[in-house]
JSON list of C-alpha atoms in Angstrom, two decimals:
[
{"chain": "A", "resi": 1, "resn": "LEU", "atom": "CA", "xyz": [0.26, 0.07, 0.03]},
{"chain": "A", "resi": 2, "resn": "PHE", "atom": "CA", "xyz": [1.43, 3.37, -0.79]},
{"chain": "A", "resi": 3, "resn": "GLY", "atom": "CA", "xyz": [-0.20, 6.08, 0.79]},
{"chain": "A", "resi": 4, "resn": "ILE", "atom": "CA", "xyz": [-0.06, 10.48, -0.26]},
{"chain": "A", "resi": 5, "resn": "PRO", "atom": "CA", "xyz": [-1.32, 12.33, 2.18]},
{"chain": "A", "resi": 6, "resn": "ASP", "atom": "CA", "xyz": [-2.51, 15.90, 0.35]},
{"chain": "A", "resi": 7, "resn": "ASP", "atom": "CA", "xyz": [-3.13, 17.54, 3.17]},
{"chain": "A", "resi": 8, "resn": "PHE", "atom": "CA", "xyz": [0.53, 17.72, 4.57]},
{"chain": "A", "resi": 9, "resn": "PRO", "atom": "CA", "xyz": [1.77, 20.93, 5.91]},
{"chain": "A", "resi": 10, "resn": "ASP", "atom": "CA", "xyz": [4.45, 22.11, 3.49]},
{"chain": "A", "resi": 11, "resn": "PRO", "atom": "CA", "xyz": [7.74, 22.16, 5.92]},
{"chain": "A", "resi": 12, "resn": "ARG", "atom": "CA", "xyz": [8.72, 25.41, 3.39]},
{"chain": "A", "resi": 13, "resn": "GLU", "atom": "CA", "xyz": [5.37, 27.07, 4.93]},
{"chain": "A", "resi": 14, "resn": "ASP", "atom": "CA", "xyz": [4.99, 25.99, 8.59]},
{"chain": "A", "resi": 15, "resn": "GLU", "atom": "CA", "xyz": [8.05, 23.87, 9.84]},
{"chain": "A", "resi": 16, "resn": "ALA", "atom": "CA", "xyz": [6.46, 23.56, 12.93]},
{"chain": "A", "resi": 17, "resn": "ALA", "atom": "CA", "xyz": [2.81, 22.46, 11.99]},
{"chain": "A", "resi": 18, "resn": "HIS", "atom": "CA", "xyz": [4.86, 19.91, 9.68]},
{"chain": "A", "resi": 19, "resn": "ASP", "atom": "CA", "xyz": [6.90, 18.53, 12.60]},
{"chain": "A", "resi": 20, "resn": "ALA", "atom": "CA", "xyz": [4.01, 17.71, 14.80]},
{"chain": "A", "resi": 21, "resn": "ALA", "atom": "CA", "xyz": [1.90, 16.28, 11.89]},
{"chain": "A", "resi": 22, "resn": "LEU", "atom": "CA", "xyz": [4.46, 14.23, 11.76]},
{"chain": "A", "resi": 23, "resn": "ALA", "atom": "CA", "xyz": [5.31, 13.18, 14.60]},
{"chain": "A", "resi": 24, "resn": "GLN", "atom": "CA", "xyz": [1.40, 12.43, 15.05]},
{"chain": "A", "resi": 25, "resn": "ALA", "atom": "CA", "xyz": [1.33, 10.41, 11.57]},
{"chain": "A", "resi": 26, "resn": "VAL", "atom": "CA", "xyz": [4.27, 8.08, 12.71]},
{"chain": "A", "resi": 27, "resn": "THR", "atom": "CA", "xyz": [2.39, 7.36, 16.38]},
{"chain": "A", "resi": 28, "resn": "ASP", "atom": "CA", "xyz": [-0.30, 6.80, 14.22]},
{"chain": "A", "resi": 29, "resn": "LEU", "atom": "CA", "xyz": [1.25, 4.28, 12.29]},
{"chain": "A", "resi": 30, "resn": "ALA", "atom": "CA", "xyz": [2.81, 2.97, 15.13]},
{"chain": "A", "resi": 31, "resn": "HIS", "atom": "CA", "xyz": [-0.54, 2.01, 16.25]},
{"chain": "A", "resi": 32, "resn": "ALA", "atom": "CA", "xyz": [-1.71, 0.80, 13.36]},
{"chain": "A", "resi": 33, "resn": "ALA", "atom": "CA", "xyz": [1.29, -1.60, 12.60]},
{"chain": "A", "resi": 34, "resn": "ASP", "atom": "CA", "xyz": [2.31, -2.45, 16.25]},
{"chain": "A", "resi": 35, "resn": "GLY", "atom": "CA", "xyz": [6.08, -0.73, 15.39]},
{"chain": "A", "resi": 36, "resn": "GLY", "atom": "CA", "xyz": [8.42, -1.99, 12.86]},
{"chain": "A", "resi": 37, "resn": "LEU", "atom": "CA", "xyz": [8.79, 1.18, 10.91]},
{"chain": "A", "resi": 38, "resn": "PHE", "atom": "CA", "xyz": [11.30, 3.46, 9.60]},
{"chain": "A", "resi": 39, "resn": "VAL", "atom": "CA", "xyz": [11.12, 7.23, 9.15]},
{"chain": "A", "resi": 40, "resn": "LEU", "atom": "CA", "xyz": [13.08, 8.14, 6.67]},
{"chain": "A", "resi": 41, "resn": "PHE", "atom": "CA", "xyz": [14.47, 11.65, 6.79]},
{"chain": "A", "resi": 42, "resn": "THR", "atom": "CA", "xyz": [17.01, 14.48, 4.04]},
{"chain": "A", "resi": 43, "resn": "SER", "atom": "CA", "xyz": [18.08, 16.08, 7.22]},
{"chain": "A", "resi": 44, "resn": "HIS", "atom": "CA", "xyz": [19.61, 15.24, 10.09]},
{"chain": "A", "resi": 45, "resn": "ALA", "atom": "CA", "xyz": [17.93, 18.50, 11.85]},
{"chain": "A", "resi": 46, "resn": "ALA", "atom": "CA", "xyz": [14.71, 17.21, 10.75]},
{"chain": "A", "resi": 47, "resn": "LEU", "atom": "CA", "xyz": [15.18, 14.06, 11.87]},
{"chain": "A", "resi": 48, "resn": "ARG", "atom": "CA", "xyz": [16.43, 15.59, 15.56]},
{"chain": "A", "resi": 49, "resn": "ARG", "atom": "CA", "xyz": [12.97, 17.40, 15.96]},
{"chain": "A", "resi": 50, "resn": "ALA", "atom": "CA", "xyz": [11.34, 14.78, 15.24]},
{"chain": "A", "resi": 51, "resn": "ALA", "atom": "CA", "xyz": [13.16, 12.26, 17.60]},
{"chain": "A", "resi": 52, "resn": "GLN", "atom": "CA", "xyz": [12.68, 14.72, 20.39]},
{"chain": "A", "resi": 53, "resn": "GLN", "atom": "CA", "xyz": [8.43, 15.06, 19.49]},
{"chain": "A", "resi": 54, "resn": "LEU", "atom": "CA", "xyz": [8.53, 11.53, 19.57]},
{"chain": "A", "resi": 55, "resn": "ARG", "atom": "CA", "xyz": [10.10, 10.24, 22.83]},
{"chain": "A", "resi": 56, "resn": "GLY", "atom": "CA", "xyz": [7.40, 12.95, 24.98]},
{"chain": "A", "resi": 57, "resn": "MET", "atom": "CA", "xyz": [4.82, 10.73, 22.30]},
{"chain": "A", "resi": 58, "resn": "LEU", "atom": "CA", "xyz": [5.38, 7.05, 22.03]},
{"chain": "A", "resi": 59, "resn": "ASP", "atom": "CA", "xyz": [4.24, 4.22, 23.70]},
{"chain": "A", "resi": 60, "resn": "PRO", "atom": "CA", "xyz": [7.93, 2.74, 25.85]},
{"chain": "A", "resi": 61, "resn": "ARG", "atom": "CA", "xyz": [7.09, -0.88, 23.74]},
{"chain": "A", "resi": 62, "resn": "TRP", "atom": "CA", "xyz": [7.76, 0.39, 20.59]},
{"chain": "A", "resi": 63, "resn": "PRO", "atom": "CA", "xyz": [12.31, 0.90, 20.90]},
{"chain": "A", "resi": 64, "resn": "LEU", "atom": "CA", "xyz": [13.13, 4.72, 19.69]},
{"chain": "A", "resi": 65, "resn": "LEU", "atom": "CA", "xyz": [16.02, 3.93, 17.61]},
{"chain": "A", "resi": 66, "resn": "VAL", "atom": "CA", "xyz": [17.55, 6.93, 16.05]},
{"chain": "A", "resi": 67, "resn": "GLN", "atom": "CA", "xyz": [20.74, 7.51, 13.66]},
{"chain": "A", "resi": 68, "resn": "GLY", "atom": "CA", "xyz": [23.48, 9.18, 15.35]},
{"chain": "A", "resi": 69, "resn": "GLU", "atom": "CA", "xyz": [23.47, 7.61, 18.15]},
{"chain": "A", "resi": 70, "resn": "SER", "atom": "CA", "xyz": [24.32, 4.14, 18.19]},
{"chain": "A", "resi": 71, "resn": "SER", "atom": "CA", "xyz": [26.11, 3.39, 14.75]},
{"chain": "A", "resi": 72, "resn": "ARG", "atom": "CA", "xyz": [24.49, 1.91, 12.28]},
{"chain": "A", "resi": 73, "resn": "ASP", "atom": "CA", "xyz": [24.99, -2.05, 12.22]},
{"chain": "A", "resi": 74, "resn": "THR", "atom": "CA", "xyz": [24.14, -1.73, 15.30]},
{"chain": "A", "resi": 75, "resn": "LEU", "atom": "CA", "xyz": [20.67, 0.76, 14.78]},
{"chain": "A", "resi": 76, "resn": "LEU", "atom": "CA", "xyz": [20.11, -2.12, 12.76]},
{"chain": "A", "resi": 77, "resn": "ARG", "atom": "CA", "xyz": [20.49, -5.40, 14.09]},
{"chain": "A", "resi": 78, "resn": "ARG", "atom": "CA", "xyz": [18.44, -3.63, 17.37]},
{"chain": "A", "resi": 79, "resn": "PHE", "atom": "CA", "xyz": [16.08, -2.56, 14.99]},
{"chain": "A", "resi": 80, "resn": "ARG", "atom": "CA", "xyz": [15.74, -6.55, 13.68]},
{"chain": "A", "resi": 81, "resn": "ASP", "atom": "CA", "xyz": [16.10, -8.26, 16.85]},
{"chain": "A", "resi": 82, "resn": "ALA", "atom": "CA", "xyz": [13.30, -6.23, 18.51]},
{"chain": "A", "resi": 83, "resn": "GLY", "atom": "CA", "xyz": [10.79, -7.38, 15.68]},
{"chain": "A", "resi": 84, "resn": "ASN", "atom": "CA", "xyz": [8.24, -3.44, 16.69]},
{"chain": "A", "resi": 85, "resn": "ALA", "atom": "CA", "xyz": [11.14, -0.80, 16.56]},
{"chain": "A", "resi": 86, "resn": "ILE", "atom": "CA", "xyz": [10.55, 2.84, 15.28]},
{"chain": "A", "resi": 87, "resn": "LEU", "atom": "CA", "xyz": [14.21, 3.56, 13.91]},
{"chain": "A", "resi": 88, "resn": "LEU", "atom": "CA", "xyz": [14.76, 7.35, 12.21]},
{"chain": "A", "resi": 89, "resn": "GLY", "atom": "CA", "xyz": [17.10, 7.64, 9.62]},
{"chain": "A", "resi": 90, "resn": "THR", "atom": "CA", "xyz": [18.84, 9.87, 7.16]},
{"chain": "A", "resi": 91, "resn": "ASP", "atom": "CA", "xyz": [20.84, 9.79, 3.60]},
{"chain": "A", "resi": 92, "resn": "SER", "atom": "CA", "xyz": [22.15, 5.95, 4.80]},
{"chain": "A", "resi": 93, "resn": "PHE", "atom": "CA", "xyz": [19.77, 4.73, 4.89]},
{"chain": "A", "resi": 94, "resn": "TRP", "atom": "CA", "xyz": [17.75, 5.05, 2.05]},
{"chain": "A", "resi": 95, "resn": "GLU", "atom": "CA", "xyz": [19.26, 2.46, 0.18]},
{"chain": "A", "resi": 96, "resn": "GLY", "atom": "CA", "xyz": [21.99, -0.62, 0.67]},
{"chain": "A", "resi": 97, "resn": "VAL", "atom": "CA", "xyz": [19.67, -1.47, 3.41]},
{"chain": "A", "resi": 98, "resn": "ASP", "atom": "CA", "xyz": [18.34, -5.51, 4.20]},
{"chain": "A", "resi": 99, "resn": "VAL", "atom": "CA", "xyz": [15.50, -5.96, 6.93]},
{"chain": "A", "resi": 100, "resn": "PRO", "atom": "CA", "xyz": [13.71, -8.65, 5.38]},
{"chain": "A", "resi": 101, "resn": "GLY", "atom": "CA", "xyz": [10.55, -9.90, 6.98]},
{"chain": "A", "resi": 102, "resn": "ARG", "atom": "CA", "xyz": [7.98, -8.73, 9.37]},
{"chain": "A", "resi": 103, "resn": "ALA", "atom": "CA", "xyz": [10.36, -6.84, 11.21]},
{"chain": "A", "resi": 104, "resn": "LEU", "atom": "CA", "xyz": [10.16, -3.38, 8.54]},
{"chain": "A", "resi": 105, "resn": "ARG", "atom": "CA", "xyz": [6.22, -3.36, 8.18]},
{"chain": "A", "resi": 106, "resn": "GLY", "atom": "CA", "xyz": [6.28, 0.09, 7.11]},
{"chain": "A", "resi": 107, "resn": "LEU", "atom": "CA", "xyz": [7.92, 3.26, 5.83]},
{"chain": "A", "resi": 108, "resn": "VAL", "atom": "CA", "xyz": [7.46, 6.80, 6.12]},
{"chain": "A", "resi": 109, "resn": "LEU", "atom": "CA", "xyz": [9.36, 9.00, 3.63]},
{"chain": "A", "resi": 110, "resn": "CYS", "atom": "CA", "xyz": [9.35, 12.56, 5.14]},
{"chain": "A", "resi": 111, "resn": "LYS", "atom": "CA", "xyz": [10.22, 14.95, 2.40]},
{"chain": "A", "resi": 112, "resn": "LEU", "atom": "CA", "xyz": [11.26, 13.88, -1.51]},
{"chain": "A", "resi": 113, "resn": "PRO", "atom": "CA", "xyz": [14.73, 13.68, -1.62]},
{"chain": "A", "resi": 114, "resn": "PHE", "atom": "CA", "xyz": [16.07, 16.18, -3.62]},
{"chain": "A", "resi": 115, "resn": "LYS", "atom": "CA", "xyz": [19.66, 17.67, -3.36]},
{"chain": "A", "resi": 116, "resn": "VAL", "atom": "CA", "xyz": [20.06, 20.80, -2.18]},
{"chain": "A", "resi": 117, "resn": "PRO", "atom": "CA", "xyz": [21.21, 23.43, -5.10]},
{"chain": "A", "resi": 118, "resn": "SER", "atom": "CA", "xyz": [23.45, 25.36, -2.56]},
{"chain": "A", "resi": 119, "resn": "GLU", "atom": "CA", "xyz": [26.08, 22.35, -1.92]},
{"chain": "A", "resi": 120, "resn": "PRO", "atom": "CA", "xyz": [29.14, 22.69, -3.71]},
{"chain": "A", "resi": 121, "resn": "ILE", "atom": "CA", "xyz": [29.43, 19.62, -6.02]},
{"chain": "A", "resi": 122, "resn": "THR", "atom": "CA", "xyz": [25.63, 19.49, -6.59]},
{"chain": "A", "resi": 123, "resn": "ALA", "atom": "CA", "xyz": [25.60, 23.67, -8.05]},
{"chain": "A", "resi": 124, "resn": "ALA", "atom": "CA", "xyz": [29.49, 22.65, -9.53]},
{"chain": "A", "resi": 125, "resn": "ARG", "atom": "CA", "xyz": [27.07, 20.05, -11.84]},
{"chain": "A", "resi": 126, "resn": "LEU", "atom": "CA", "xyz": [24.05, 22.46, -11.92]},
{"chain": "A", "resi": 127, "resn": "GLU", "atom": "CA", "xyz": [26.68, 25.52, -13.43]},
{"chain": "A", "resi": 128, "resn": "ARG", "atom": "CA", "xyz": [27.68, 22.66, -15.88]},
{"chain": "A", "resi": 129, "resn": "LEU", "atom": "CA", "xyz": [24.21, 21.86, -16.59]},
{"chain": "A", "resi": 130, "resn": "ALA", "atom": "CA", "xyz": [23.55, 25.52, -17.89]},
{"chain": "A", "resi": 131, "resn": "GLU", "atom": "CA", "xyz": [26.37, 26.07, -19.59]},
{"chain": "A", "resi": 132, "resn": "GLY", "atom": "CA", "xyz": [25.00, 23.55, -21.83]},
{"chain": "A", "resi": 133, "resn": "GLY", "atom": "CA", "xyz": [22.18, 24.94, -22.22]},
{"chain": "A", "resi": 134, "resn": "GLU", "atom": "CA", "xyz": [20.35, 22.29, -20.26]},
{"chain": "A", "resi": 135, "resn": "ASP", "atom": "CA", "xyz": [17.34, 22.22, -16.95]},
{"chain": "A", "resi": 136, "resn": "GLY", "atom": "CA", "xyz": [19.21, 21.37, -14.26]},
{"chain": "A", "resi": 137, "resn": "PHE", "atom": "CA", "xyz": [15.99, 20.64, -11.98]},
{"chain": "A", "resi": 138, "resn": "MET", "atom": "CA", "xyz": [14.88, 18.03, -14.92]},
{"chain": "A", "resi": 139, "resn": "GLY", "atom": "CA", "xyz": [18.41, 17.17, -16.17]},
{"chain": "A", "resi": 140, "resn": "TYR", "atom": "CA", "xyz": [19.61, 16.17, -13.06]},
{"chain": "A", "resi": 141, "resn": "LEU", "atom": "CA", "xyz": [17.95, 16.97, -10.00]},
{"chain": "A", "resi": 142, "resn": "LEU", "atom": "CA", "xyz": [14.67, 15.53, -10.75]},
{"chain": "A", "resi": 143, "resn": "PRO", "atom": "CA", "xyz": [15.86, 12.50, -12.10]},
{"chain": "A", "resi": 144, "resn": "HIS", "atom": "CA", "xyz": [18.05, 12.16, -8.65]},
{"chain": "A", "resi": 145, "resn": "ALA", "atom": "CA", "xyz": [15.24, 12.15, -6.35]},
{"chain": "A", "resi": 146, "resn": "ALA", "atom": "CA", "xyz": [12.58, 10.58, -8.39]},
{"chain": "A", "resi": 147, "resn": "LEU", "atom": "CA", "xyz": [15.55, 7.29, -8.26]},
{"chain": "A", "resi": 148, "resn": "LYS", "atom": "CA", "xyz": [16.34, 8.42, -4.25]},
{"chain": "A", "resi": 149, "resn": "LEU", "atom": "CA", "xyz": [13.05, 7.57, -3.70]},
{"chain": "A", "resi": 150, "resn": "LYS", "atom": "CA", "xyz": [12.99, 4.15, -5.51]},
{"chain": "A", "resi": 151, "resn": "GLN", "atom": "CA", "xyz": [15.49, 3.19, -3.29]},
{"chain": "A", "resi": 152, "resn": "GLY", "atom": "CA", "xyz": [14.24, 4.08, -0.49]},
{"chain": "A", "resi": 153, "resn": "PHE", "atom": "CA", "xyz": [10.58, 2.26, -1.29]},
{"chain": "A", "resi": 154, "resn": "GLY", "atom": "CA", "xyz": [12.94, -0.86, -2.18]},
{"chain": "A", "resi": 155, "resn": "ARG", "atom": "CA", "xyz": [13.40, -0.46, 1.88]},
{"chain": "A", "resi": 156, "resn": "LEU", "atom": "CA", "xyz": [10.08, -2.13, 2.31]},
{"chain": "A", "resi": 157, "resn": "ILE", "atom": "CA", "xyz": [10.32, -5.01, 0.02]},
{"chain": "A", "resi": 158, "resn": "ARG", "atom": "CA", "xyz": [13.02, -7.30, -0.29]},
{"chain": "A", "resi": 159, "resn": "SER", "atom": "CA", "xyz": [11.51, -10.39, -0.95]},
{"chain": "A", "resi": 160, "resn": "THR", "atom": "CA", "xyz": [8.58, -11.42, -2.63]},
{"chain": "A", "resi": 161, "resn": "SER", "atom": "CA", "xyz": [6.54, -13.10, 0.48]},
{"chain": "A", "resi": 162, "resn": "ASP", "atom": "CA", "xyz": [7.50, -9.09, 1.84]},
{"chain": "A", "resi": 163, "resn": "VAL", "atom": "CA", "xyz": [4.14, -6.88, 2.21]},
{"chain": "A", "resi": 164, "resn": "GLY", "atom": "CA", "xyz": [3.89, -3.47, 3.70]},
{"chain": "A", "resi": 165, "resn": "VAL", "atom": "CA", "xyz": [3.15, 0.27, 3.72]},
{"chain": "A", "resi": 166, "resn": "VAL", "atom": "CA", "xyz": [5.15, 3.57, 2.44]},
{"chain": "A", "resi": 167, "resn": "VAL", "atom": "CA", "xyz": [3.54, 6.97, 3.16]},
{"chain": "A", "resi": 168, "resn": "LEU", "atom": "CA", "xyz": [5.09, 9.57, 1.34]},
{"chain": "A", "resi": 169, "resn": "LEU", "atom": "CA", "xyz": [4.54, 12.93, 3.58]},
{"chain": "A", "resi": 170, "resn": "ASP", "atom": "CA", "xyz": [5.04, 15.15, 0.80]},
{"chain": "A", "resi": 171, "resn": "ARG", "atom": "CA", "xyz": [2.55, 16.71, -0.92]},
{"chain": "A", "resi": 172, "resn": "ARG", "atom": "CA", "xyz": [4.17, 17.96, -4.05]},
{"chain": "A", "resi": 173, "resn": "VAL", "atom": "CA", "xyz": [4.00, 14.94, -6.07]},
{"chain": "A", "resi": 174, "resn": "VAL", "atom": "CA", "xyz": [0.28, 15.20, -6.38]},
{"chain": "A", "resi": 175, "resn": "THR", "atom": "CA", "xyz": [0.69, 18.96, -6.50]},
{"chain": "A", "resi": 176, "resn": "LYS", "atom": "CA", "xyz": [3.61, 19.90, -8.72]},
{"chain": "A", "resi": 177, "resn": "ARG", "atom": "CA", "xyz": [3.53, 19.16, -12.51]},
{"chain": "A", "resi": 178, "resn": "TYR", "atom": "CA", "xyz": [6.51, 16.59, -12.17]},
{"chain": "A", "resi": 179, "resn": "GLY", "atom": "CA", "xyz": [4.86, 14.47, -9.73]},
{"chain": "A", "resi": 180, "resn": "PRO", "atom": "CA", "xyz": [3.99, 11.74, -12.45]},
{"chain": "A", "resi": 181, "resn": "LEU", "atom": "CA", "xyz": [7.30, 11.67, -13.13]},
{"chain": "A", "resi": 182, "resn": "VAL", "atom": "CA", "xyz": [8.30, 10.68, -9.41]},
{"chain": "A", "resi": 183, "resn": "LEU", "atom": "CA", "xyz": [5.92, 8.20, -9.05]},
{"chain": "A", "resi": 184, "resn": "ALA", "atom": "CA", "xyz": [6.23, 6.68, -12.90]},
{"chain": "A", "resi": 185, "resn": "GLY", "atom": "CA", "xyz": [9.44, 4.79, -11.47]},
{"chain": "A", "resi": 186, "resn": "LEU", "atom": "CA", "xyz": [8.08, 3.12, -8.38]},
{"chain": "A", "resi": 187, "resn": "PRO", "atom": "CA", "xyz": [6.99, -0.19, -7.80]},
{"chain": "A", "resi": 188, "resn": "ARG", "atom": "CA", "xyz": [3.39, -1.03, -8.68]},
{"chain": "A", "resi": 189, "resn": "ALA", "atom": "CA", "xyz": [1.42, -0.85, -5.58]},
{"chain": "A", "resi": 190, "resn": "GLU", "atom": "CA", "xyz": [-2.12, -0.20, -4.20]},
{"chain": "A", "resi": 191, "resn": "ARG", "atom": "CA", "xyz": [-2.34, 3.79, -4.20]},
{"chain": "A", "resi": 192, "resn": "VAL", "atom": "CA", "xyz": [-4.19, 5.72, -1.98]},
{"chain": "A", "resi": 193, "resn": "ILE", "atom": "CA", "xyz": [-4.38, 9.96, -2.02]},
{"chain": "A", "resi": 194, "resn": "GLY", "atom": "CA", "xyz": [-6.51, 11.65, 0.16]},
{"chain": "A", "resi": 195, "resn": "SER", "atom": "CA", "xyz": [-6.67, 13.42, 3.98]},
{"chain": "A", "resi": 196, "resn": "TRP", "atom": "CA", "xyz": [-4.13, 12.06, 6.13]},
{"chain": "A", "resi": 197, "resn": "ALA", "atom": "CA", "xyz": [-7.26, 10.80, 8.19]},
{"chain": "A", "resi": 198, "resn": "GLN", "atom": "CA", "xyz": [-8.31, 8.64, 4.99]},
{"chain": "A", "resi": 199, "resn": "VAL", "atom": "CA", "xyz": [-4.43, 7.68, 4.32]},
{"chain": "A", "resi": 200, "resn": "ARG", "atom": "CA", "xyz": [-4.20, 6.35, 8.23]},
{"chain": "A", "resi": 201, "resn": "THR", "atom": "CA", "xyz": [-7.67, 4.20, 7.73]},
{"chain": "A", "resi": 202, "resn": "LYS", "atom": "CA", "xyz": [-6.30, 2.27, 4.45]},
{"chain": "A", "resi": 203, "resn": "CYS", "atom": "CA", "xyz": [-3.37, 1.82, 6.57]},
{"chain": "A", "resi": 204, "resn": "GLU", "atom": "CA", "xyz": [-4.65, 0.89, 9.91]},
{"chain": "A", "resi": 205, "resn": "ASP", "atom": "CA", "xyz": [-7.12, -1.39, 7.14]},
{"chain": "A", "resi": 206, "resn": "PHE", "atom": "CA", "xyz": [-4.16, -3.20, 5.47]},
{"chain": "A", "resi": 207, "resn": "PHE", "atom": "CA", "xyz": [-2.37, -3.63, 8.57]},
{"chain": "A", "resi": 208, "resn": "ALA", "atom": "CA", "xyz": [-5.56, -5.61, 10.37]},
{"chain": "A", "resi": 209, "resn": "ARG", "atom": "CA", "xyz": [-6.19, -7.38, 7.31]},
{"chain": "A", "resi": 210, "resn": "HIS", "atom": "CA", "xyz": [-2.13, -8.68, 7.02]},
{"chain": "A", "resi": 211, "resn": "GLY", "atom": "CA", "xyz": [-2.43, -9.43, 10.69]},
{"chain": "A", "resi": 212, "resn": "MET", "atom": "CA", "xyz": [-0.01, -6.58, 11.89]},
{"chain": "A", "resi": 213, "resn": "GLY", "atom": "CA", "xyz": [-1.59, -4.38, 13.92]},
{"chain": "A", "resi": 214, "resn": "VAL", "atom": "CA", "xyz": [-1.11, -4.18, 17.98]},
{"chain": "A", "resi": 215, "resn": "LEU", "atom": "CA", "xyz": [-2.65, -6.73, 19.85]},
{"chain": "A", "resi": 216, "resn": "GLU", "atom": "CA", "xyz": [-4.26, -5.72, 22.84]}
]
């Protein structure tokens, strides 16, 4: 299941509202799936803000693992062993991470993974493209973000028997003209686009249907 809430706050317009909505969404999904979540960020600052909020919201039954507080290998081992943990990660967790089976059953992608245009290497690449008369956004930034999103998506489905939910908390894929180009390369999945309440309900139904919800 692939969910895209189209009413999610834009972090560029209201960072505090986005942070609060993100923490609530992760908490809602933790209840729906009984943990087992990767939450992937595009910045360390956003990750740290989320970690601070979630520590005051999440039930202690779901171990919260935060990149930077242990090595990547240690975090992954603890995540696999726990079976119901919630891991917050950035760039290094978008690719090359293998957690097959039910330990990972939900993936939250907080933002489209665009490169920062002002970073020196990216800026130099964009400058070269501009000198050649090419559009740096369409020719470089967008394809890179689409590939990175596909790699992030791939953290969840590692075998033919894996099932799970991916939620993208970035409404630009449904409001911007380039959205279809980003979505076109993703694996086939049932897709729900609507309010967070609608996406949450679909996720709850999915987890309940596959026997992954919280057993009270």
